[in-house]
PDB file of C-alpha atoms in Angstrom:
ATOM      1  CA  MET A   1       5.531 -18.518  16.482  1.00 59.00           C
ATOM      2  CA  ALA A   2       8.326 -20.875  17.260  1.00 59.00           C
ATOM      3  CA  SER A   3       9.524 -21.973  13.535  1.00 64.00           C
ATOM      4  CA  GLY A   4      13.639 -21.915  14.316  1.00 78.00           C
ATOM      5  CA  GLU A   5      15.781 -21.622  17.404  1.00 94.00           C
ATOM      6  CA  ILE A   6      14.003 -19.500  19.875  1.00 98.00           C
ATOM      7  CA  HIS A   7      15.297 -18.141  23.230  1.00 98.00           C
ATOM      8  CA  THR A   8      12.606 -16.630  25.841  1.00 99.00           C
ATOM      9  CA  TYR A   9      12.997 -14.293  28.203  1.00 99.00           C
ATOM     10  CA  PHE A  10      10.736 -14.642  31.535  1.00 99.00           C
ATOM     11  CA  LYS A  11      11.026 -13.671  35.193  1.00 98.00           C
ATOM     12  CA  GLY A  12      14.439 -12.533  34.795  1.00 97.00           C
ATOM     13  CA  SER A  13      16.055 -14.821  32.911  1.00 98.00           C
ATOM     14  CA  TRP A  14      17.035 -16.133  29.642  1.00 99.00           C
ATOM     15  CA  HIS A  15      15.887 -19.887  28.695  1.00 98.00           C
ATOM     16  CA  GLN A  16      16.362 -21.733  25.556  1.00 97.00           C
ATOM     17  CA  GLY A  17      13.558 -22.793  23.740  1.00 97.00           C
ATOM     18  CA  ASP A  18       9.323 -22.031  23.240  1.00 97.00           C
ATOM     19  CA  ILE A  19       9.023 -21.886  27.138  1.00 97.00           C
ATOM     20  CA  ALA A  20       5.144 -21.711  28.480  1.00 97.00           C
ATOM     21  CA  VAL A  21       4.486 -18.091  30.469  1.00 98.00           C
ATOM     22  CA  MET A  22       0.713 -17.739  30.757  1.00 98.00           C
ATOM     23  CA  LYS A  23      -0.992 -19.597  32.819  1.00 98.00           C
ATOM     24  CA  ALA A  24      -5.093 -20.288  32.572  1.00 97.00           C
ATOM     25  CA  GLY A  25      -6.512 -17.780  34.555  1.00 97.00           C
ATOM     26  CA  ASP A  26      -4.389 -14.722  33.505  1.00 98.00           C
ATOM     27  CA  HIS A  27      -6.407 -12.217  32.079  1.00 99.00           C
ATOM     28  CA  GLY A  28      -4.607 -12.091  28.912  1.00 98.00           C
ATOM     29  CA  ALA A  29      -4.972 -15.719  28.174  1.00 98.00           C
ATOM     30  CA  TRP A  30      -9.360 -15.857  28.303  1.00 97.00           C
ATOM     31  CA  LEU A  31      -9.930 -12.178  27.939  1.00 98.00           C
ATOM     32  CA  GLY A  32      -6.770 -10.993  25.146  1.00 97.00           C
ATOM     33  CA  SER A  33      -5.395  -8.689  27.215  1.00 98.00           C
ATOM     34  CA  THR A  34      -1.982  -9.213  24.705  1.00 99.00           C
ATOM     35  CA  VAL A  35       0.095  -6.668  23.452  1.00 99.00           C
ATOM     36  CA  PHE A  36       3.397  -7.585  21.127  1.00 98.00           C
ATOM     37  CA  ASP A  37       6.276  -5.821  19.266  1.00 98.00           C
ATOM     38  CA  GLY A  38       8.318  -7.103  16.586  1.00 97.00           C
ATOM     39  CA  ALA A  39      11.830  -5.988  15.768  1.00 97.00           C
ATOM     40  CA  ARG A  40      14.793  -7.432  13.409  1.00 97.00           C
ATOM     41  CA  MET A  41      18.793  -8.649  14.366  1.00 96.00           C
ATOM     42  CA  VAL A  42      19.816  -8.748  10.034  1.00 94.00           C
ATOM     43  CA  HIS A  43      23.281  -9.111   9.335  1.00 91.00           C
ATOM     44  CA  GLY A  44      24.384  -8.198  13.114  1.00 93.00           C
ATOM     45  CA  LEU A  45      22.141  -4.992  12.129  1.00 95.00           C
ATOM     46  CA  LEU A  46      19.261  -4.207  14.744  1.00 96.00           C
ATOM     47  CA  PRO A  47      17.445  -1.532  12.925  1.00 96.00           C
ATOM     48  CA  ASP A  48      14.816   1.094  14.952  1.00 97.00           C
ATOM     49  CA  LEU A  49      15.158  -1.569  18.008  1.00 97.00           C
ATOM     50  CA  ARG A  50      14.715   1.515  20.558  1.00 97.00           C
ATOM     51  CA  ALA A  51      11.688   2.384  18.197  1.00 97.00           C
ATOM     52  CA  HIS A  52      10.135  -1.000  18.765  1.00 98.00           C
ATOM     53  CA  CYS A  53      10.662  -1.137  22.230  1.00 99.00           C
ATOM     54  CA  GLU A  54       9.036   2.548  22.745  1.00 99.00           C
ATOM     55  CA  ARG A  55       6.228   1.696  20.959  1.00 98.00           C
ATOM     56  CA  VAL A  56       5.378  -1.937  23.118  1.00 99.00           C
ATOM     57  CA  ASN A  57       5.524   0.181  26.181  1.00 99.00           C
ATOM     58  CA  ARG A  58       2.887   2.283  24.650  1.00 98.00           C
ATOM     59  CA  SER A  59       0.932  -0.306  23.571  1.00 99.00           C
ATOM     60  CA  ALA A  60       0.480  -1.846  26.955  1.00 99.00           C
ATOM     61  CA  GLU A  61      -0.587   1.509  28.043  1.00 99.00           C
ATOM     62  CA  ALA A  62      -3.069   2.118  25.834  1.00 98.00           C
ATOM     63  CA  LEU A  63      -4.707  -1.198  26.860  1.00 98.00           C
ATOM     64  CA  MET A  64      -4.216  -0.347  30.372  1.00 98.00           C
ATOM     65  CA  ILE A  65      -1.386  -2.522  31.468  1.00 99.00           C
ATOM     66  CA  GLU A  66       1.532  -1.098  33.258  1.00 99.00           C
ATOM     67  CA  PRO A  67       5.034  -1.469  31.191  1.00 99.00           C
ATOM     68  CA  SER A  68       7.186  -2.904  33.376  1.00 98.00           C
ATOM     69  CA  CYS A  69       9.905  -2.875  31.949  1.00 99.00           C
ATOM     70  CA  PRO A  70      11.621   0.782  30.781  1.00 99.00           C
ATOM     71  CA  VAL A  71      13.036   0.570  27.169  1.00 99.00           C
ATOM     72  CA  ASP A  72      16.792   1.125  28.246  1.00 98.00           C
ATOM     73  CA  ASP A  73      16.547  -2.031  30.359  1.00 99.00           C
ATOM     74  CA  MET A  74      14.212  -3.651  27.337  1.00 99.00           C
ATOM     75  CA  ILE A  75      17.632  -3.025  25.086  1.00 98.00           C
ATOM     76  CA  ALA A  76      20.010  -4.414  26.997  1.00 98.00           C
ATOM     77  CA  ILE A  77      18.076  -7.530  28.232  1.00 99.00           C
ATOM     78  CA  ILE A  78      17.256  -8.272  24.141  1.00 98.00           C
ATOM     79  CA  ARG A  79      21.039  -7.625  23.335  1.00 98.00           C
ATOM     80  CA  GLU A  80      22.021 -10.142  25.907  1.00 98.00           C
ATOM     81  CA  GLY A  81      19.563 -12.331  24.343  1.00 98.00           C
ATOM     82  CA  LEU A  82      20.911 -11.882  20.843  1.00 98.00           C
ATOM     83  CA  ALA A  83      24.272 -13.001  21.948  1.00 97.00           C
ATOM     84  CA  ARG A  84      22.860 -16.604  22.196  1.00 97.00           C
ATOM     85  CA  PHE A  85      22.886 -16.584  18.702  1.00 97.00           C
ATOM     86  CA  SER A  86      25.496 -16.686  15.791  1.00 94.00           C
ATOM     87  CA  ALA A  87      26.568 -12.747  14.724  1.00 91.00           C
ATOM     88  CA  ASP A  88      24.626 -13.391  11.324  1.00 92.00           C
ATOM     89  CA  ALA A  89      21.618 -15.171  12.598  1.00 96.00           C
ATOM     90  CA  PRO A  90      18.404 -13.672  11.150  1.00 97.00           C
ATOM     91  CA  VAL A  91      16.287 -13.064  14.551  1.00 98.00           C
ATOM     92  CA  TYR A  92      12.857 -11.753  15.116  1.00 98.00           C
ATOM     93  CA  ILE A  93      12.699  -9.697  18.358  1.00 98.00           C
ATOM     94  CA  ARG A  94       9.127  -9.915  19.973  1.00 98.00           C
ATOM     95  CA  PRO A  95       8.943  -8.021  23.567  1.00 99.00           C
ATOM     96  CA  MET A  96       5.509  -8.789  24.570  1.00 99.00           C
ATOM     97  CA  TYR A  97       3.272  -7.812  27.469  1.00 99.00           C
ATOM     98  CA  TRP A  98      -0.192  -9.219  28.831  1.00 99.00           C
ATOM     99  CA  ALA A  99      -2.594  -8.538  32.190  1.00 99.00           C
ATOM    100  CA  THR A 100      -2.445 -11.535  34.552  1.00 99.00           C
ATOM    101  CA  GLU A 101      -5.443  -9.945  36.571  1.00 98.00           C
ATOM    102  CA  GLY A 102      -8.238  -7.787  36.089  1.00 98.00           C
ATOM    103  CA  ASN A 103      -9.568  -5.176  38.612  1.00 98.00           C
ATOM    104  CA  GLU A 104     -13.037  -5.432  40.471  1.00 98.00           C
ATOM    105  CA  THR A 105     -15.070  -5.086  37.014  1.00 98.00           C
ATOM    106  CA  VAL A 106     -12.861  -8.189  36.191  1.00 98.00           C
ATOM    107  CA  VAL A 107     -13.233  -7.518  32.068  1.00 98.00           C
ATOM    108  CA  GLN A 108     -10.425  -4.481  32.879  1.00 98.00           C
ATOM    109  CA  PRO A 109      -6.814  -5.146  33.371  1.00 98.00           C
ATOM    110  CA  ARG A 110      -5.681  -4.437  36.983  1.00 98.00           C
ATOM    111  CA  TYR A 111      -2.948  -2.357  36.490  1.00 98.00           C
ATOM    112  CA  GLY A 112       0.509  -3.081  37.570  1.00 97.00           C
ATOM    113  CA  ALA A 113      -0.630  -6.885  37.080  1.00 98.00           C
ATOM    114  CA  THR A 114       1.397  -7.513  34.264  1.00 99.00           C
ATOM    115  CA  GLY A 115       2.975 -10.370  32.730  1.00 99.00           C
ATOM    116  CA  PHE A 116       6.090  -9.711  30.496  1.00 99.00           C
ATOM    117  CA  CYS A 117       8.441 -12.125  28.210  1.00 99.00           C
ATOM    118  CA  ILE A 118      10.602 -11.997  25.075  1.00 99.00           C
ATOM    119  CA  ALA A 119      10.868 -14.023  22.204  1.00 98.00           C
ATOM    120  CA  LEU A 120      14.096 -14.230  20.374  1.00 98.00           C
ATOM    121  CA  GLU A 121      13.304 -16.348  17.200  1.00 98.00           C
ATOM    122  CA  GLU A 122      15.549 -17.229  14.224  1.00 97.00           C
ATOM    123  CA  ILE A 123      13.161 -16.664  11.037  1.00 96.00           C
ATOM    124  CA  PRO A 124      14.996 -15.894   7.702  1.00 94.00           C
ATOM    125  CA  LEU A 125      14.125 -13.024   5.762  1.00 92.00           C
ATOM    126  CA  ALA A 126      12.279 -13.799   2.756  1.00 93.00           C
ATOM    127  CA  ALA A 127      14.061 -13.365  -0.754  1.00 92.00           C
ATOM    128  CA  PRO A 128      13.887 -10.426  -2.663  1.00 87.00           C
ATOM    129  CA  ASP A 129      12.032 -11.294  -5.389  1.00 89.00           C
ATOM    130  CA  ALA A 130       9.326 -13.315  -3.015  1.00 96.00           C
ATOM    131  CA  ALA A 131       6.259 -11.002  -3.844  1.00 98.00           C
ATOM    132  CA  THR A 132       2.771 -11.689  -2.691  1.00 98.00           C
ATOM    133  CA  THR A 133      -0.575 -11.240  -4.384  1.00 99.00           C
ATOM    134  CA  LEU A 134      -3.702  -9.112  -3.344  1.00 99.00           C
ATOM    135  CA  THR A 135      -7.369  -9.187  -3.511  1.00 99.00           C
ATOM    136  CA  ARG A 136     -10.326  -6.902  -1.685  1.00 98.00           C
ATOM    137  CA  THR A 137     -11.932  -8.163   1.341  1.00 98.00           C
ATOM    138  CA  ARG A 138     -15.555  -7.681   2.515  1.00 98.00           C
ATOM    139  CA  PHE A 139     -14.014  -7.302   6.419  1.00 98.00           C
ATOM    140  CA  ARG A 140     -12.312  -4.044   7.237  1.00 98.00           C
ATOM    141  CA  ARG A 141     -10.051  -2.100   9.061  1.00 97.00           C
ATOM    142  CA  PRO A 142     -11.958  -0.856  13.121  1.00 96.00           C
ATOM    143  CA  VAL A 143     -11.891   2.443  14.067  1.00 96.00           C
ATOM    144  CA  MET A 144     -10.827   3.679  17.815  1.00 94.00           C
ATOM    145  CA  GLU A 145     -14.333   4.142  18.950  1.00 95.00           C
ATOM    146  CA  SER A 146     -14.711  -0.005  18.345  1.00 94.00           C
ATOM    147  CA  ALA A 147     -11.190  -1.788  18.808  1.00 96.00           C
ATOM    148  CA  VAL A 148      -7.545  -0.689  20.409  1.00 96.00           C
ATOM    149  CA  VAL A 149      -6.408   0.150  16.903  1.00 96.00           C
ATOM    150  CA  ASN A 150      -3.422   2.426  18.788  1.00 96.00           C
ATOM    151  CA  ALA A 151      -1.982  -0.424  19.980  1.00 97.00           C
ATOM    152  CA  LYS A 152      -0.129  -3.169  18.467  1.00 98.00           C
ATOM    153  CA  ALA A 153      -2.757  -5.636  19.942  1.00 98.00           C
ATOM    154  CA  GLY A 154      -3.307  -9.416  19.976  1.00 98.00           C
ATOM    155  CA  ALA A 155      -6.969  -8.586  19.771  1.00 97.00           C
ATOM    156  CA  LEU A 156      -6.746  -7.064  16.804  1.00 97.00           C
ATOM    157  CA  TYR A 157      -5.186  -9.900  14.654  1.00 97.00           C
ATOM    158  CA  PRO A 158      -8.663 -12.332  13.985  1.00 98.00           C
ATOM    159  CA  ASN A 159      -9.602 -10.205  12.262  1.00 98.00           C
ATOM    160  CA  ASN A 160      -6.467  -9.904   9.944  1.00 98.00           C
ATOM    161  CA  GLY A 161      -6.817 -13.948   9.933  1.00 98.00           C
ATOM    162  CA  ARG A 162     -10.089 -13.613   8.194  1.00 98.00           C
ATOM    163  CA  MET A 163      -9.112 -11.331   5.558  1.00 99.00           C
ATOM    164  CA  LEU A 164      -6.115 -13.648   4.655  1.00 99.00           C
ATOM    165  CA  ALA A 165      -8.600 -16.737   4.702  1.00 99.00           C
ATOM    166  CA  GLU A 166     -10.480 -14.870   2.736  1.00 99.00           C
ATOM    167  CA  ALA A 167      -7.952 -13.900   0.234  1.00 99.00           C
ATOM    168  CA  ARG A 168      -6.486 -17.219   0.109  1.00 99.00           C
ATOM    169  CA  SER A 169      -9.686 -19.146  -0.661  1.00 99.00           C
ATOM    170  CA  LYS A 170      -9.233 -16.494  -3.633  1.00 98.00           C
ATOM    171  CA  GLY A 171      -6.429 -17.813  -4.867  1.00 98.00           C
ATOM    172  CA  PHE A 172      -4.430 -14.891  -3.446  1.00 99.00           C
ATOM    173  CA  GLY A 173      -1.849 -14.690  -0.771  1.00 98.00           C
ATOM    174  CA  ASN A 174      -3.140 -11.005   0.975  1.00 99.00           C
ATOM    175  CA  ALA A 175      -5.636  -8.679   0.483  1.00 99.00           C
ATOM    176  CA  LEU A 176      -5.813  -5.278   0.220  1.00 99.00           C
ATOM    177  CA  VAL A 177      -7.829  -3.737   3.186  1.00 99.00           C
ATOM    178  CA  ALA A 178     -10.368  -1.176   3.176  1.00 98.00           C
ATOM    179  CA  ASP A 179     -10.819   1.601   6.318  1.00 97.00           C
ATOM    180  CA  ALA A 180     -14.212   2.323   7.823  1.00 94.00           C
ATOM    181  CA  MET A 181     -15.085   4.793   4.818  1.00 95.00           C
ATOM    182  CA  GLY A 182     -14.196   2.585   2.242  1.00 98.00           C
ATOM    183  CA  ASN A 183     -10.665   3.725   1.344  1.00 98.00           C
ATOM    184  CA  VAL A 184      -7.557   1.818   1.188  1.00 99.00           C
ATOM    185  CA  ALA A 185      -5.971   1.615   4.483  1.00 98.00           C
ATOM    186  CA  GLU A 186      -3.331  -1.756   4.313  1.00 98.00           C
ATOM    187  CA  SER A 187      -2.954  -4.569   3.622  1.00 98.00           C
ATOM    188  CA  ALA A 188      -3.971  -7.503   6.044  1.00 98.00           C
ATOM    189  CA  THR A 189      -0.570  -7.632   7.309  1.00 97.00           C
ATOM    190  CA  ALA A 190       1.427  -4.666   6.553  1.00 97.00           C
ATOM    191  CA  ASN A 191       0.963  -1.059   5.256  1.00 98.00           C
ATOM    192  CA  VAL A 192       1.212  -0.768   1.481  1.00 99.00           C
ATOM    193  CA  PHE A 193       2.485   1.940  -0.500  1.00 99.00           C
ATOM    194  CA  MET A 194       1.957   2.687  -4.512  1.00 99.00           C
ATOM    195  CA  VAL A 195       3.926   4.405  -7.237  1.00 99.00           C
ATOM    196  CA  ARG A 196       2.727   5.998 -10.311  1.00 98.00           C
ATOM    197  CA  ASP A 197       4.931   8.266 -12.294  1.00 98.00           C
ATOM    198  CA  GLY A 198       8.032   7.959 -10.254  1.00 98.00           C
ATOM    199  CA  GLU A 199       6.173   9.216  -7.379  1.00 99.00           C
ATOM    200  CA  VAL A 200       5.081   7.334  -3.847  1.00 99.00           C
ATOM    201  CA  TYR A 201       1.731   7.206  -2.146  1.00 99.00           C
ATOM    202  CA  THR A 202       0.577   5.530   0.606  1.00 99.00           C
ATOM    203  CA  PRO A 203      -2.543   5.634   2.237  1.00 98.00           C
ATOM    204  CA  ILE A 204      -2.591   8.591   5.247  1.00 98.00           C
ATOM    205  CA  ALA A 205      -2.583   7.432   8.830  1.00 96.00           C
ATOM    206  CA  ASN A 206      -6.212   7.985   9.918  1.00 94.00           C
ATOM    207  CA  GLY A 207      -6.461   6.214  13.028  1.00 93.00           C
ATOM    208  CA  THR A 208      -7.633   2.808  11.397  1.00 94.00           C
ATOM    209  CA  PHE A 209      -4.634   1.314  11.204  1.00 94.00           C
ATOM    210  CA  LEU A 210      -1.415   1.237  13.259  1.00 92.00           C
ATOM    211  CA  SER A 211       1.285   3.644  11.149  1.00 94.00           C
ATOM    212  CA  GLY A 212       3.864   1.352  11.157  1.00 95.00           C
ATOM    213  CA  ILE A 213       7.845   2.162  12.546  1.00 97.00           C
ATOM    214  CA  THR A 214       9.264   0.432   9.010  1.00 97.00           C
ATOM    215  CA  ARG A 215       6.317   2.394   7.206  1.00 98.00           C
ATOM    216  CA  ALA A 216       7.712   5.719   8.324  1.00 97.00           C
ATOM    217  CA  ARG A 217      11.094   4.766   7.916  1.00 97.00           C
ATOM    218  CA  HIS A 218      10.627   4.199   4.024  1.00 98.00           C
ATOM    219  CA  ILE A 219       9.223   7.397   3.905  1.00 98.00           C
ATOM    220  CA  ALA A 220      11.972   9.434   5.634  1.00 98.00           C
ATOM    221  CA  ASN A 221      14.614   7.120   3.914  1.00 98.00           C
ATOM    222  CA  LEU A 222      12.466   7.941  -0.149  1.00 99.00           C
ATOM    223  CA  ARG A 223      12.238  11.361   0.829  1.00 99.00           C
ATOM    224  CA  ALA A 224      15.708  12.409   1.649  1.00 98.00           C
ATOM    225  CA  ASP A 225      16.621  10.404  -1.289  1.00 98.00           C
ATOM    226  CA  GLY A 226      14.829  12.735  -3.691  1.00 98.00           C
ATOM    227  CA  VAL A 227      11.299  10.871  -3.467  1.00 99.00           C
ATOM    228  CA  THR A 228       8.250  12.381  -3.937  1.00 99.00           C
ATOM    229  CA  VAL A 229       6.337  10.489  -1.387  1.00 99.00           C
ATOM    230  CA  HIS A 230       2.311  11.476  -0.637  1.00 99.00           C
ATOM    231  CA  GLU A 231       0.156  10.376   2.135  1.00 98.00           C
ATOM    232  CA  ALA A 232      -3.153  10.150   0.807  1.00 98.00           C
ATOM    233  CA  VAL A 233      -6.539   9.010   0.557  1.00 98.00           C
ATOM    234  CA  LEU A 234      -6.463   6.489  -1.867  1.00 99.00           C
ATOM    235  CA  THR A 235      -8.955   3.845  -3.556  1.00 99.00           C
ATOM    236  CA  PHE A 236      -8.926   0.509  -4.398  1.00 99.00           C
ATOM    237  CA  GLU A 237      -9.110   2.385  -8.359  1.00 98.00           C
ATOM    238  CA  ASP A 238      -5.676   4.348  -7.645  1.00 99.00           C
ATOM    239  CA  PHE A 239      -4.247   0.889  -7.060  1.00 99.00           C
ATOM    240  CA  GLU A 240      -5.646  -0.754  -9.961  1.00 98.00           C
ATOM    241  CA  LYS A 241      -3.539   2.251 -11.692  1.00 98.00           C
ATOM    242  CA  ALA A 242      -0.734   1.934  -9.733  1.00 98.00           C
ATOM    243  CA  ASP A 243       2.954   0.988 -11.611  1.00 98.00           C
ATOM    244  CA  GLU A 244       4.337  -0.723  -8.524  1.00 99.00           C
ATOM    245  CA  ILE A 245       2.822  -2.009  -5.406  1.00 99.00           C
ATOM    246  CA  PHE A 246       4.958  -3.054  -2.275  1.00 98.00           C
ATOM    247  CA  LEU A 247       3.710  -4.111   1.369  1.00 98.00           C
ATOM    248  CA  SER A 248       6.103  -2.435   4.676  1.00 97.00           C
ATOM    249  CA  GLY A 249       6.176  -4.435   7.226  1.00 92.00           C
ATOM    250  CA  ASN A 250       8.851  -5.378  10.296  1.00 89.00           C
ATOM    251  CA  LEU A 251       9.094  -8.938   9.320  1.00 89.00           C
ATOM    252  CA  ASN A 252      10.688  -8.592   5.781  1.00 92.00           C
ATOM    253  CA  LYS A 253      10.912  -4.806   5.330  1.00 95.00           C
ATOM    254  CA  VAL A 254      10.107  -4.803   1.655  1.00 97.00           C
ATOM    255  CA  THR A 255       7.291  -7.504   0.128  1.00 98.00           C
ATOM    256  CA  PRO A 256       6.877  -6.726  -4.070  1.00 98.00           C
ATOM    257  CA  VAL A 257       3.330  -7.270  -5.245  1.00 99.00           C
ATOM    258  CA  THR A 258       2.555  -9.050  -8.564  1.00 98.00           C
ATOM    259  CA  ALA A 259      -0.982  -8.623  -8.703  1.00 99.00           C
ATOM    260  CA  PHE A 260      -4.065  -6.868  -7.382  1.00 99.00           C
ATOM    261  CA  ASP A 261      -7.581  -8.560  -8.700  1.00 98.00           C
ATOM    262  CA  ALA A 262      -7.276  -9.029 -12.274  1.00 98.00           C
ATOM    263  CA  VAL A 263      -4.229  -6.040 -12.500  1.00 98.00           C
ATOM    264  CA  THR A 264      -0.502  -7.344 -12.192  1.00 98.00           C
ATOM    265  CA  TYR A 265       2.847  -5.377 -11.579  1.00 98.00           C
ATOM    266  CA  PRO A 266       6.548  -5.697 -12.403  1.00 96.00           C
ATOM    267  CA  ILE A 267       8.637  -5.804  -9.235  1.00 97.00           C
ATOM    268  CA  GLY A 268      10.030  -2.477 -10.289  1.00 97.00           C
ATOM    269  CA  PRO A 269      12.324   0.042  -9.768  1.00 98.00           C
ATOM    270  CA  MET A 270      11.042   2.068  -6.802  1.00 98.00           C
ATOM    271  CA  THR A 271      10.316  -1.015  -4.737  1.00 98.00           C
ATOM    272  CA  GLU A 272      13.897  -1.857  -5.144  1.00 97.00           C
ATOM    273  CA  ARG A 273      15.193   1.345  -4.713  1.00 98.00           C
ATOM    274  CA  ALA A 274      12.812   1.362  -1.218  1.00 98.00           C
ATOM    275  CA  ARG A 275      14.733  -1.983  -0.303  1.00 97.00           C
ATOM    276  CA  GLN A 276      18.302  -0.382  -0.832  1.00 97.00           C
ATOM    277  CA  LEU A 277      17.757   2.478   0.909  1.00 98.00           C
ATOM    278  CA  TYR A 278      16.174   0.699   3.680  1.00 97.00           C
ATOM    279  CA  TRP A 279      19.160  -1.474   4.436  1.00 96.00           C
ATOM    280  CA  ASP A 280      22.209   1.553   3.739  1.00 96.00           C
ATOM    281  CA  TRP A 281      20.130   3.327   6.437  1.00 97.00           C
ATOM    282  CA  ALA A 282      20.170   0.181   8.589  1.00 96.00           C
ATOM    283  CA  ALA A 283      23.841   0.051   8.436  1.00 94.00           C
ATOM    284  CA  THR A 284      24.188   3.663  10.017  1.00 92.00           C
ATOM    285  CA  ASP A 285      21.516   3.518  12.726  1.00 82.00           C
ATOM    286  CA  LEU A 286      23.249   4.441  15.694  1.00 69.00           C
ATOM    287  CA  THR A 287      19.943   5.259  17.603  1.00 64.00           C
ATOM    288  CA  LEU A 288      20.325   2.601  20.730  1.00 61.00           C
TER     289      LEU A 288
END
């Protein structure tokens, strides 16, 4: 994105700026074999950094790309790069892999022909009251038989982009998206939660969307705080009857939702509770 100060790790060294890392002939450039992950440094904290590094390596394997950087090495490289920023800088941490060559089929990546970089980009968190609105979209989340939904793959995001374009053309900020069966999966950009009668609900992970690291953290935090959290099959009608809705993604952790089509919602107490629990937990995360 290169929206703020950025430092890039490539071929064993850190470089200042948004440097070129991919060649025109790279498999990832023309056949889309790219994966990434996104972690955060906020207030000097690095919540779930190890989990994000582990996931990018699993994503690479899902696309038949050999992950060339062990997790412990990746964490050490990231910490080295973060020293280039001020201690309180809000940094988006983005490790990325892509295939540089195909095998004899051309289309399948050649295992071992791997490109790797890490981008550290200064991106502030959205304000706590920065909310979004949702609408329906005709586009759906795919299934494993038709897309690499078990990876955080760049190839999945054009579908998300057309969901967002449709939502914005209708005057909304994001889309509430169905799975192949017509039940709610997530939003176009993040996992989704709803609140009803003091209990929290989120679509059950059914293989049509990436069940996020931050999603899992919210579920664990809320349950530890005594909140009943249901992972369930949810319909659009369930969301219309909700008391609160919020999105859960790594970029902003919690994003309140104030409308779904004609239904409006407050930024409610459970949304604020989830946010506070997250940052309270983050201050104690010692998984590095």
